[in-house]
mmCIF file of C-alpha atoms in Angstrom:
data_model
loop_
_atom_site.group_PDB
_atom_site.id
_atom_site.type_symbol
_atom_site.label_atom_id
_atom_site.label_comp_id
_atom_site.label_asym_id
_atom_site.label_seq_id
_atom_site.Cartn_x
_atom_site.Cartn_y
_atom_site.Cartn_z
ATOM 1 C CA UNK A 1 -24.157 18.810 -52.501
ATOM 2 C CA UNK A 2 -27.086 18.659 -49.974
ATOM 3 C CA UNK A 3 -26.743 16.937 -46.803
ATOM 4 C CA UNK A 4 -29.288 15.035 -45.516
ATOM 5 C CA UNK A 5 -29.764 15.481 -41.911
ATOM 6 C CA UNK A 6 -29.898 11.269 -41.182
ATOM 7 C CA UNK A 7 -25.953 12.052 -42.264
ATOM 8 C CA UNK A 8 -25.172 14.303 -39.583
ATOM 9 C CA UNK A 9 -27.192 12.486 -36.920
ATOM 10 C CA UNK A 10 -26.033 8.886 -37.867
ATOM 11 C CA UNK A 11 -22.144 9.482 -37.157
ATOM 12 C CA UNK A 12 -22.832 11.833 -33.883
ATOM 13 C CA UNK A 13 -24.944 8.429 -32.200
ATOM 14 C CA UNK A 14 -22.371 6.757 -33.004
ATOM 15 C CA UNK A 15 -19.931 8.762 -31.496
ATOM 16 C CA UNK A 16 -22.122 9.128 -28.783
ATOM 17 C CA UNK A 17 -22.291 5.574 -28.351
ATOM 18 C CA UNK A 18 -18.862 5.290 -28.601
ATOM 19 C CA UNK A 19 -18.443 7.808 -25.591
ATOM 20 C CA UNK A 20 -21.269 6.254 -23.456
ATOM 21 C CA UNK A 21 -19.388 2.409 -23.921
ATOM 22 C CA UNK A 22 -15.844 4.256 -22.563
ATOM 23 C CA UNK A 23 -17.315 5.707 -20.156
ATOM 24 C CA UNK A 24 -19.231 2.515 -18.417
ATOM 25 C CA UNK A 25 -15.849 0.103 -19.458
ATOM 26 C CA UNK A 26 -14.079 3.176 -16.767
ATOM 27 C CA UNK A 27 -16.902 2.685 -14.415
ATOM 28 C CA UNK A 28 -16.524 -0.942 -14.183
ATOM 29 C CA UNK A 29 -12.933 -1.289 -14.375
ATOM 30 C CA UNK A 30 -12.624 1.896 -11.473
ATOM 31 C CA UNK A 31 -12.092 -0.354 -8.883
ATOM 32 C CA UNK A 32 -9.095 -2.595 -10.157
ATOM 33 C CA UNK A 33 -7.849 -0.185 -11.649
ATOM 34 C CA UNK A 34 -4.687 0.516 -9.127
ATOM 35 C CA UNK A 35 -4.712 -3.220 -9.097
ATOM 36 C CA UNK A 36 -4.010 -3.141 -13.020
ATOM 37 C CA UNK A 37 -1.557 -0.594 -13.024
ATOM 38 C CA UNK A 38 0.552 -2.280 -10.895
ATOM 39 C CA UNK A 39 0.102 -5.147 -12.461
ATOM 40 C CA UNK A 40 1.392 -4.128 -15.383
ATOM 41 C CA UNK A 41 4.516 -2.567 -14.078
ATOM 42 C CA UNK A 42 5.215 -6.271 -12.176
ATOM 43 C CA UNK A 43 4.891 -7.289 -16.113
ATOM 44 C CA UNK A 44 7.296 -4.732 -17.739
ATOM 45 C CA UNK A 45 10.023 -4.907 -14.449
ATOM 46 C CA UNK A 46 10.303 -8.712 -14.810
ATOM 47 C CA UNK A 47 9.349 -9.648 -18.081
ATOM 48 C CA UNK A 48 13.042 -10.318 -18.361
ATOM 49 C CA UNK A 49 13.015 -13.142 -15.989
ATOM 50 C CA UNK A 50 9.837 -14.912 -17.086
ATOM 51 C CA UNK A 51 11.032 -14.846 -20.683
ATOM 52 C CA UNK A 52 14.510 -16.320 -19.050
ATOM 53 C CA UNK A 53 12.651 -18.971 -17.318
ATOM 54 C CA UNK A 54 9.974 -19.608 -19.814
ATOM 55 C CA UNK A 55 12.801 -20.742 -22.083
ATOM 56 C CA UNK A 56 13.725 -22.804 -19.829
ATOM 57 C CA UNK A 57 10.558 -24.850 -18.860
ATOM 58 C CA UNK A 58 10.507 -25.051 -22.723
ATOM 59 C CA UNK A 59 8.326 -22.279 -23.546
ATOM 60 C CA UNK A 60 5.594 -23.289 -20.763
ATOM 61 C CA UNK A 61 4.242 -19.573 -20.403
ATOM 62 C CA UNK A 62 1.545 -20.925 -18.042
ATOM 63 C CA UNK A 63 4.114 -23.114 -15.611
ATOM 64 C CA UNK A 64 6.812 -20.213 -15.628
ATOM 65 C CA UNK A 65 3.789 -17.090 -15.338
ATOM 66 C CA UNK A 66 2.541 -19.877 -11.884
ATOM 67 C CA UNK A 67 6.023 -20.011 -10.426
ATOM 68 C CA UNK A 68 6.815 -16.125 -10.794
ATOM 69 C CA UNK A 69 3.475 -15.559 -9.120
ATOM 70 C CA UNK A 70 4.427 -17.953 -6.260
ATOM 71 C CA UNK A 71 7.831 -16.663 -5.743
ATOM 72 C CA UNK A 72 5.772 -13.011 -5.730
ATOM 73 C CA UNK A 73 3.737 -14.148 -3.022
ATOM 74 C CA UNK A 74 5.910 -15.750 -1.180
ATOM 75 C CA UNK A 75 8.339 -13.815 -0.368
ATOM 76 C CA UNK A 76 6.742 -10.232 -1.386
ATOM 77 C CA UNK A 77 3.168 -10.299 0.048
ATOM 78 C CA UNK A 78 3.555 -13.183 2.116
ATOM 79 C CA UNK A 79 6.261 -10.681 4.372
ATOM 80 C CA UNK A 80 4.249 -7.474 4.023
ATOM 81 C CA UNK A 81 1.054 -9.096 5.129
ATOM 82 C CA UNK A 82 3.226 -10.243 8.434
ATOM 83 C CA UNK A 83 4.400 -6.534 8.965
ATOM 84 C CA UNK A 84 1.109 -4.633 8.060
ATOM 85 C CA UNK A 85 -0.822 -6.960 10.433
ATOM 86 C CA UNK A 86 1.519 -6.351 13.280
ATOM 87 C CA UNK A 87 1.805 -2.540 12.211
ATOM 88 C CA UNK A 88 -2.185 -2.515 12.333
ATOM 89 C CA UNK A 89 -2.595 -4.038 15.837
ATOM 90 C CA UNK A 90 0.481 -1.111 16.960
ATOM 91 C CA UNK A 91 -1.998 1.893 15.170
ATOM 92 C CA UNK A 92 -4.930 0.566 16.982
ATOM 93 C CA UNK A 93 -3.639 0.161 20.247
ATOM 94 C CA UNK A 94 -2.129 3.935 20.028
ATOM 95 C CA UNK A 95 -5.471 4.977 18.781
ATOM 96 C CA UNK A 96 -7.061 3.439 21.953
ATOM 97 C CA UNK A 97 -4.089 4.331 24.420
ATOM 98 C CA UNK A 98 -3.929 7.896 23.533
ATOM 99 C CA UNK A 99 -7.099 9.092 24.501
ATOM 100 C CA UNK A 100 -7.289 7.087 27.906
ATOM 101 C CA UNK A 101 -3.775 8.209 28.720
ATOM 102 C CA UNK A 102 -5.290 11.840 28.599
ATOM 103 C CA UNK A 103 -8.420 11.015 30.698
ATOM 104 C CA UNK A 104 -5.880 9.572 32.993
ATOM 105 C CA UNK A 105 -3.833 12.117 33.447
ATOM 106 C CA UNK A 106 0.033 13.080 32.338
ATOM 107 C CA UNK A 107 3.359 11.446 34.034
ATOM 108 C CA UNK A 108 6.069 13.591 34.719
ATOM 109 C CA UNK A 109 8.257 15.307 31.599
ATOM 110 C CA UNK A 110 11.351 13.637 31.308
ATOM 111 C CA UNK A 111 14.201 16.018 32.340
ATOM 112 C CA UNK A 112 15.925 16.156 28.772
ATOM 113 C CA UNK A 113 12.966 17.789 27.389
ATOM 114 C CA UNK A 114 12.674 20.736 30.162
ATOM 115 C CA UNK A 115 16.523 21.204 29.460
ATOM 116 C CA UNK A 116 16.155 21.925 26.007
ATOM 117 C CA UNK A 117 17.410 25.509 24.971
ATOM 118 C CA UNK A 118 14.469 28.122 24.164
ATOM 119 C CA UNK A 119 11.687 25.891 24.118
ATOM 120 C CA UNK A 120 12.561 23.642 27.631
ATOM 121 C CA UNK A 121 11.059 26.561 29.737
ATOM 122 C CA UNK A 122 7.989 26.467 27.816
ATOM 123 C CA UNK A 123 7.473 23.103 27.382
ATOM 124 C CA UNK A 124 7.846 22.851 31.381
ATOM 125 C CA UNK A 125 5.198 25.127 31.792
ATOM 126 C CA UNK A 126 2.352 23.600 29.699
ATOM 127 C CA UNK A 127 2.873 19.976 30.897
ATOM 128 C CA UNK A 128 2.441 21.601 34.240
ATOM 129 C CA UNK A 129 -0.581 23.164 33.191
ATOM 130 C CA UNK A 130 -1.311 19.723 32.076
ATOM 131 C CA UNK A 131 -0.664 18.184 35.123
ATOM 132 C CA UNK A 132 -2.785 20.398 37.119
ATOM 133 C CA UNK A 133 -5.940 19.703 34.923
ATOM 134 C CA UNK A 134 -5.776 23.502 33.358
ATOM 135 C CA UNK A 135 -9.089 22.579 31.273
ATOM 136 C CA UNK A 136 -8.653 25.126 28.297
ATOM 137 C CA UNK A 137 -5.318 23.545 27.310
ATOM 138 C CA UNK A 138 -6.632 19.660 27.904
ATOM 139 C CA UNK A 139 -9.963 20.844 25.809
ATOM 140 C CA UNK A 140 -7.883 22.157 23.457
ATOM 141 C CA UNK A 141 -5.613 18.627 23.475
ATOM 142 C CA UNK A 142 -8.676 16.701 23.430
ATOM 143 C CA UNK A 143 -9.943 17.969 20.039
ATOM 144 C CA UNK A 144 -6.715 16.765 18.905
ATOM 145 C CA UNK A 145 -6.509 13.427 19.992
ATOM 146 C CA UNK A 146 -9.699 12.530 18.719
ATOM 147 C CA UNK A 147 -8.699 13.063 15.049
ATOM 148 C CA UNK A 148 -5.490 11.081 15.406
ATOM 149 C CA UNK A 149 -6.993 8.880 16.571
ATOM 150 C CA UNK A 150 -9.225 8.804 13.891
ATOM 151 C CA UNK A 151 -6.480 8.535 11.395
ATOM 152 C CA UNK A 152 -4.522 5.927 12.706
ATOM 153 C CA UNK A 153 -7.332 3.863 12.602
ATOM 154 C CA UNK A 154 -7.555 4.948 9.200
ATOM 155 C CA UNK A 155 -4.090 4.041 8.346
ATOM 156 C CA UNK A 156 -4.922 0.869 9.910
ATOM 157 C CA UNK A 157 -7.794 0.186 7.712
ATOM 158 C CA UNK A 158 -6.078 0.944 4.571
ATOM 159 C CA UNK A 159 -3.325 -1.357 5.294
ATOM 160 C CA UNK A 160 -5.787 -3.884 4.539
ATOM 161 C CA UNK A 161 -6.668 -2.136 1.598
ATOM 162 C CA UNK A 162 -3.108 -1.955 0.086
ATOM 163 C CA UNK A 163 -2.673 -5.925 0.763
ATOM 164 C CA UNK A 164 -5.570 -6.733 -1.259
ATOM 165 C CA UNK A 165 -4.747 -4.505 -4.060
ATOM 166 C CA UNK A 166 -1.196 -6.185 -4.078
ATOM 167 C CA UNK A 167 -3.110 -9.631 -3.949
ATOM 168 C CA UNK A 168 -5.007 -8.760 -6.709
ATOM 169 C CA UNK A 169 -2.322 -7.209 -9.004
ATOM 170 C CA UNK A 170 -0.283 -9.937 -8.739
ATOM 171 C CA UNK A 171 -3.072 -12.673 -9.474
ATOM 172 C CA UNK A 172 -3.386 -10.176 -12.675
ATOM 173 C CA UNK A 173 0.061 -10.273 -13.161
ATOM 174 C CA UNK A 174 0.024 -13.846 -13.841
ATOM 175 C CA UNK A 175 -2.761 -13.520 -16.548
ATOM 176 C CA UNK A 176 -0.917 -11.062 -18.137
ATOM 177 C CA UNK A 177 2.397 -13.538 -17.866
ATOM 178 C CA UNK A 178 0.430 -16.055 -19.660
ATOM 179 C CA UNK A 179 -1.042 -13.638 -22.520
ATOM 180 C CA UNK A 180 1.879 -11.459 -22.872
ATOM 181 C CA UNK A 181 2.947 -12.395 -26.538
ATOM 182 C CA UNK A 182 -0.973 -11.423 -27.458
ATOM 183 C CA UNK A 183 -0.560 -8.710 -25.126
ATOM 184 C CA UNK A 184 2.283 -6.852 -26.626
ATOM 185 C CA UNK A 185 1.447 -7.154 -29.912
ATOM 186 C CA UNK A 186 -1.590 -5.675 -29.378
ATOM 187 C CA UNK A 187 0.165 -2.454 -27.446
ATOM 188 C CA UNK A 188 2.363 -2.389 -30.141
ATOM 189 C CA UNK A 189 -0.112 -1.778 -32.677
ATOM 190 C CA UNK A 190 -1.871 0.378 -30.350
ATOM 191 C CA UNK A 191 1.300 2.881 -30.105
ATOM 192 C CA UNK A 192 1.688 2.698 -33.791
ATOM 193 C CA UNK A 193 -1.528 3.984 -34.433
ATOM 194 C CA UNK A 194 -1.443 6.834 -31.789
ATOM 195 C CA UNK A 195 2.037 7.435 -32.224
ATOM 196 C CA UNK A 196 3.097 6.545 -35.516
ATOM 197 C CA UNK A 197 6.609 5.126 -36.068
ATOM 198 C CA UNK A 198 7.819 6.762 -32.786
ATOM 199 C CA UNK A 199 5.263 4.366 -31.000
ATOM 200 C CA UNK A 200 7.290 1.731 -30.634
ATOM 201 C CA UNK A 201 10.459 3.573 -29.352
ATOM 202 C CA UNK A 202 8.432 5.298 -26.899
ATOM 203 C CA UNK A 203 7.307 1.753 -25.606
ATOM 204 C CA UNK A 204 11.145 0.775 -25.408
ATOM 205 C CA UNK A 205 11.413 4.530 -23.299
ATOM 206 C CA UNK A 206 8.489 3.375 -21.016
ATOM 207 C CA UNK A 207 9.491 -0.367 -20.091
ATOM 208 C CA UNK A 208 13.056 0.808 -19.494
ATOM 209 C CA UNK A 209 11.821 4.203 -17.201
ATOM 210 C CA UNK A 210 9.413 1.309 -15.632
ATOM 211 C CA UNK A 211 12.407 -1.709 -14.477
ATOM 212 C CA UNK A 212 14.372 1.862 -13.224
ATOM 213 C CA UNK A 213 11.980 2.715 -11.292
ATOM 214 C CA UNK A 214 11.005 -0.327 -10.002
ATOM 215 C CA UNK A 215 15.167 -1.987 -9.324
ATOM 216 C CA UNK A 216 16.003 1.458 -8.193
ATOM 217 C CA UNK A 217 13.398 3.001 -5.814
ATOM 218 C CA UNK A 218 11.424 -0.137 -5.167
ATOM 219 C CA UNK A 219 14.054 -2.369 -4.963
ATOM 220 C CA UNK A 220 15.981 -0.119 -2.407
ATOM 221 C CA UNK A 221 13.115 0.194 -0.392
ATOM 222 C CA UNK A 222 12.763 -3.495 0.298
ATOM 223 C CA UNK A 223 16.216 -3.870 0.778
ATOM 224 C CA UNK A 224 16.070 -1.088 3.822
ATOM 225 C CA UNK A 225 13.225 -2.342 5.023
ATOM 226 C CA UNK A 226 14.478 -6.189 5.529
ATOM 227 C CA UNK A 227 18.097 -4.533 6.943
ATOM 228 C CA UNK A 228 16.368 -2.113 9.323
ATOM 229 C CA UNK A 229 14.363 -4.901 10.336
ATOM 230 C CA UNK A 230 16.861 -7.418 10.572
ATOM 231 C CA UNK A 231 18.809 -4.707 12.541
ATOM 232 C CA UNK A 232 16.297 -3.570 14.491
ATOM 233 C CA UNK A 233 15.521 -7.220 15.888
ATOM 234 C CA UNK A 234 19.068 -7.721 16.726
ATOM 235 C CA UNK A 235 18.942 -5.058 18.907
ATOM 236 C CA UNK A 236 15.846 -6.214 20.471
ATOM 237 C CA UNK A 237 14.013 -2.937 19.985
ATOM 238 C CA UNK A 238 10.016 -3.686 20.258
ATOM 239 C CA UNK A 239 7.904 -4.139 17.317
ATOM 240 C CA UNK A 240 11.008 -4.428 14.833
ATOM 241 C CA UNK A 241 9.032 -5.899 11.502
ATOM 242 C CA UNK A 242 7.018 -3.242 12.127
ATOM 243 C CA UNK A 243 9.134 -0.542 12.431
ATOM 244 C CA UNK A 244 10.883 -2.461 8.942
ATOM 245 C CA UNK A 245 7.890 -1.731 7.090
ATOM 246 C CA UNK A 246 7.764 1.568 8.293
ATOM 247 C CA UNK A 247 11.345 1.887 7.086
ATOM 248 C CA UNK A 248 10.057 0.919 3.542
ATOM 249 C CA UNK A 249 7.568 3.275 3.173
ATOM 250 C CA UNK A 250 9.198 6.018 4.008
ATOM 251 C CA UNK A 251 12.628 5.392 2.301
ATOM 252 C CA UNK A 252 11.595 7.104 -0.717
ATOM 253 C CA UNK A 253 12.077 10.250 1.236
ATOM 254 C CA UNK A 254 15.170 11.234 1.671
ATOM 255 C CA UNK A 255 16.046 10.971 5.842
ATOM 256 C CA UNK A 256 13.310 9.389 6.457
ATOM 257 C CA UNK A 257 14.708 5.613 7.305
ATOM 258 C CA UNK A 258 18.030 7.540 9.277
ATOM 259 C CA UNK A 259 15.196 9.358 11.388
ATOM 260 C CA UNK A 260 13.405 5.958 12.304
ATOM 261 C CA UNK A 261 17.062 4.900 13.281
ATOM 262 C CA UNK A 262 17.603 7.654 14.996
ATOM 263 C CA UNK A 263 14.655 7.072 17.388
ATOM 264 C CA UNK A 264 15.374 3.456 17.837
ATOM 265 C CA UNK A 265 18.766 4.353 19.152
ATOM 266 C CA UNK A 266 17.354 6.885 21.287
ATOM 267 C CA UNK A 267 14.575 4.231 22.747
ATOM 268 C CA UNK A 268 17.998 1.982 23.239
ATOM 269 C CA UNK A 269 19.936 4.564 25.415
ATOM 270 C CA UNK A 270 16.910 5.785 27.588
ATOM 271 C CA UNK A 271 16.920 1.800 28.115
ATOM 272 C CA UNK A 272 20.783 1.936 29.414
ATOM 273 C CA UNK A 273 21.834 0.023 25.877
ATOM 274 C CA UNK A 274 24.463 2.428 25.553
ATOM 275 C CA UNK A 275 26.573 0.150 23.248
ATOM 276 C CA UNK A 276 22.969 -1.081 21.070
ATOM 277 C CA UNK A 277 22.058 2.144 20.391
ATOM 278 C CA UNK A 278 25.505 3.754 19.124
ATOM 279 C CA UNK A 279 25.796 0.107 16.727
ATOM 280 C CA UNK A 280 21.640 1.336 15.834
ATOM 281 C CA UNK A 281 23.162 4.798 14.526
ATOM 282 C CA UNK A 282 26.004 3.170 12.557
ATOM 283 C CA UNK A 283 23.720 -0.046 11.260
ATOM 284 C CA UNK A 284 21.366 2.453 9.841
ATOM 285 C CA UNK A 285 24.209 5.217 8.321
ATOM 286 C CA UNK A 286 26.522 2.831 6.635
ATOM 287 C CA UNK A 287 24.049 -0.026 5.877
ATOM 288 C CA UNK A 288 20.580 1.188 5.339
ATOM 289 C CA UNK A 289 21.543 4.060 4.150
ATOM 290 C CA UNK A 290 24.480 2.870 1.827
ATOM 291 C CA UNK A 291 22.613 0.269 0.281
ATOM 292 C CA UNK A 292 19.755 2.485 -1.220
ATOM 293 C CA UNK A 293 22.803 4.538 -2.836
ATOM 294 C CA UNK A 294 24.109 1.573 -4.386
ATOM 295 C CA UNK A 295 21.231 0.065 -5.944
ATOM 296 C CA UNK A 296 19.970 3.334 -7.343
ATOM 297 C CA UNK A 297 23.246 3.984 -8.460
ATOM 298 C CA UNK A 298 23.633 0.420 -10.257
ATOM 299 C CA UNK A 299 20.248 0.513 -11.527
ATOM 300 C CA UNK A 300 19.482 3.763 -12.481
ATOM 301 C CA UNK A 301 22.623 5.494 -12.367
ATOM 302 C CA UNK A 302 23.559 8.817 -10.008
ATOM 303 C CA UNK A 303 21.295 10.974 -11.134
ATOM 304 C CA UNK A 304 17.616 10.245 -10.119
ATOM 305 C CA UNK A 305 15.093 10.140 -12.903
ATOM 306 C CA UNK A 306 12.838 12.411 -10.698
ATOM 307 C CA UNK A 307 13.428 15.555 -9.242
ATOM 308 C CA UNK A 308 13.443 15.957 -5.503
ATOM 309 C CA UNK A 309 10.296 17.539 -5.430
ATOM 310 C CA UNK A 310 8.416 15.268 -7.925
ATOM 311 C CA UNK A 311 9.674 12.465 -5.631
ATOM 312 C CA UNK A 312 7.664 14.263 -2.626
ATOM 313 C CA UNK A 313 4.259 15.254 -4.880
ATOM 314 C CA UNK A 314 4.196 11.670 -5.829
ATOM 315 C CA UNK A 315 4.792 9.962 -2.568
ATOM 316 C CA UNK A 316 1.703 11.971 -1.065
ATOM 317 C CA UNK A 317 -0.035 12.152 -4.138
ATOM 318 C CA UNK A 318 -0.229 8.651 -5.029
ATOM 319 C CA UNK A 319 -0.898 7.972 -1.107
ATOM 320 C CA UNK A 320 -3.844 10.208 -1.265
ATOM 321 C CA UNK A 321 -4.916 9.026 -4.499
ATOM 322 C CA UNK A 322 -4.348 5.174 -4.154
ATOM 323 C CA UNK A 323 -3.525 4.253 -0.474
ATOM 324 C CA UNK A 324 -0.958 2.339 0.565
ATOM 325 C CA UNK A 325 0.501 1.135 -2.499
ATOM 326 C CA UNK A 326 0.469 4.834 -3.863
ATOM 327 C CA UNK A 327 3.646 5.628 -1.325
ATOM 328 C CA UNK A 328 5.800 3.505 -4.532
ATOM 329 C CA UNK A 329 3.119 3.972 -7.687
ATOM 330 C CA UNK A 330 3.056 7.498 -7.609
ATOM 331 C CA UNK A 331 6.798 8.225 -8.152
ATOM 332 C CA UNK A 332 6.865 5.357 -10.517
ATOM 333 C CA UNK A 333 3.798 7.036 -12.782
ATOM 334 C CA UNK A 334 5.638 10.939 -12.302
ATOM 335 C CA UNK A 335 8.621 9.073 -13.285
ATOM 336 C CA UNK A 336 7.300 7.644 -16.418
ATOM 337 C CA UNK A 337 5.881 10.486 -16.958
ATOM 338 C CA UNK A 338 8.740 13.063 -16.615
ATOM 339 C CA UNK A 339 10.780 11.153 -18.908
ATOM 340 C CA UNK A 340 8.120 10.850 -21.772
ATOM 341 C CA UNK A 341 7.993 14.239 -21.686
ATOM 342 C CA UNK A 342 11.889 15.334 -21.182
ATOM 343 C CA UNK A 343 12.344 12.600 -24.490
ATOM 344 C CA UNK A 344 9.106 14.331 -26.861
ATOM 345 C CA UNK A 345 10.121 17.854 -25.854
ATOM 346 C CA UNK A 346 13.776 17.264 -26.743
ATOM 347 C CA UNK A 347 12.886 15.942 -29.927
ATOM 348 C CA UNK A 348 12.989 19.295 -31.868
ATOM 349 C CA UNK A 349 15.533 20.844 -29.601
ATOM 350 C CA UNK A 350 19.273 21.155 -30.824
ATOM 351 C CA UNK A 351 21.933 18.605 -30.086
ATOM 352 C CA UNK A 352 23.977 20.139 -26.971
ATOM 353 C CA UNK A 353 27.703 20.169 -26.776
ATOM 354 C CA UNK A 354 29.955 17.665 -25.514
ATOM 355 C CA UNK A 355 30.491 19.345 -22.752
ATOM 356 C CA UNK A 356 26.808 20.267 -22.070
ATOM 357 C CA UNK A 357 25.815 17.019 -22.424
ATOM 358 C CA UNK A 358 23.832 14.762 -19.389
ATOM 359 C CA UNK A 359 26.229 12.234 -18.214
ATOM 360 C CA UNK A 360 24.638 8.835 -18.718
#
């Protein structure tokens, strides 16, 4: 049998076509598309409660997707957009005061610093070189101060950024509230057809990886953020909701909100708060630090579904990749991730022992 060569050509423009549609849909949909993402993982993590209270606004979908919404921007972005704005203004004016307080000149180095072992001699020295305008080293400090700068501003800017996204996923969020019967059914099919019978069960695998995730990491990270804050403002240190947020962000890495306390205490006993800062060291041990333990050990059990270092490659990945909101989508995409893959690649493995066996 003779082909023609209409035959060959007519299913390759198609495919072409095909191609060319996927390709603009991506270009259009680029820019919402971190907006979408977490979206959909606001969906999966609380589908639970808008089913709950769908059922009981008798199955309003619309009235219960507008009241989850609220409640999400109420007390989620409505907070955040408090902190960032008050972290901002702090990022700016250290961008600004940095540079001017090197024009200016150097104070003197506190005395703790020149007594530290090995490095207090040396430290001594250079901010006495700094002191008496040695020009090499204050060129040399200059090229460095204007980059900060530069990225603090930065950070500043994409603050903004973050908030918006978070605006807009959660506006999305509420469409997808209000379509998610259609929704699912159509992702359902959708797995069936890539995956086969499997499909479905890996759905069940990713919605279940996806409220771990979310509880367990996110969850604990707001909850250290409002105690740090709510600590930190006892206390009376300076700039406390944004020091919260700052909490938040970098709770996903492990000592990073005990190193925020840390400082605050030390800020407290320079200031003669003797008593405040010792309370700061055990607020931020025994609360903000128990409390992430607990949640991620109620949620998602002891064991982490990431790896230590995963954790790390997805907090800067997803940072560098999608800005603010990347510090808690990255982990949550390795996450889903890594456990797809552990549950296909297990699949033709053999059952372990007993004793070899993961505990749950």
């Amino acid at each position: 049998m003779q082909l023609r060569l209409s035959d060959m050509v007519r299913p390759l423009l198609g495919l072409a076509l095909l191609i060319a549609i996927i390709i603009s849909v991506m270009a259009v949909m680029a820019p919402f598309m971190t907006a979408m993402l977490w979206a959909v993982i606001l969906v999966s993590a609380t589908w639970g409660p808008f089913q709950w209270l769908s059922a009981r606004l008798g199955e309003r979908d619309t009235l219960a997707a507008t009241l989850i919404v609220s409640a999400l921007l109420l007390f989620i972005l409505t907070p955040l957009l408090l902190a960032s704005i008050e972290f901002a203004q702090q990022l700016t004016h250290l961008a600004r005061a940095i540079p001017e307080q090197v024009q200016a000149g150097l104070p003197e180095l506190p005395n703790w610093i020149g007594g530290l072992p090995l490095v207090g001699d040396w430290a001594a020295q250079q901010w006495l070189a700094l002191q008496n305008q040695d020009y090499q080293i204050l060129s040399h400090l200059k090229g460095v101060v204007g980059p900060t700068a530069k990225i603090m501003l930065s950070m500043a800017g994409a603050l903004g950024g973050g908030l918006l996204m978070l605006l807009l996923s959660i506006l999305m969020a509420g469409l997808f509230y209000a379509e998610g019967e259609t929704l699912h059914r159509w992702v359902v099919a959708f797995s069936q057809k890539i995956a086969g019978p499997a499909g479905e069960n890996l759905l069940n695998i990713t919605n279940s990886t996806i409220r771990g995730v979310v509880y367990g990491f996110i969850g604990a990270a707001i909850a250290q953020g409002i105690l740090a804050w709510l600590g930190l403002a006892v206390a009376g240190v300076p700039n406390a909701l944004s020091l919260g947020l700052l909490v938040c962000l970098v709770s996903v890495i492990p000592g990073g909100p005990p190193l925020i306390g840390f400082l605050a205490a030390y800020w407290l006993f320079k200031q003669g708060e003797t008593l405040w800062a010792g309370l700061m060291v055990v607020w931020f041990l025994l609360a903000v630090g128990t409390v992430d333990n607990v949640v991620k050990s109620l949620v998602i059990g002891r064991n982490s579904p990431l790896p230590l270092s995963l954790i790390l490659f997805g907090v800067i990945g997803g940072a560098i990749a999608f800005g603010m909101l990347g510090v808690f989508l990255g982990p949550t995409l390795l996450a889903l991730f890594y456990t797809l893959l552990r549950n296909w690649v297990k699949v033709d493995e053999p059952v372990a022992a007993p004793a070899e066996q993961e505990s749950p």
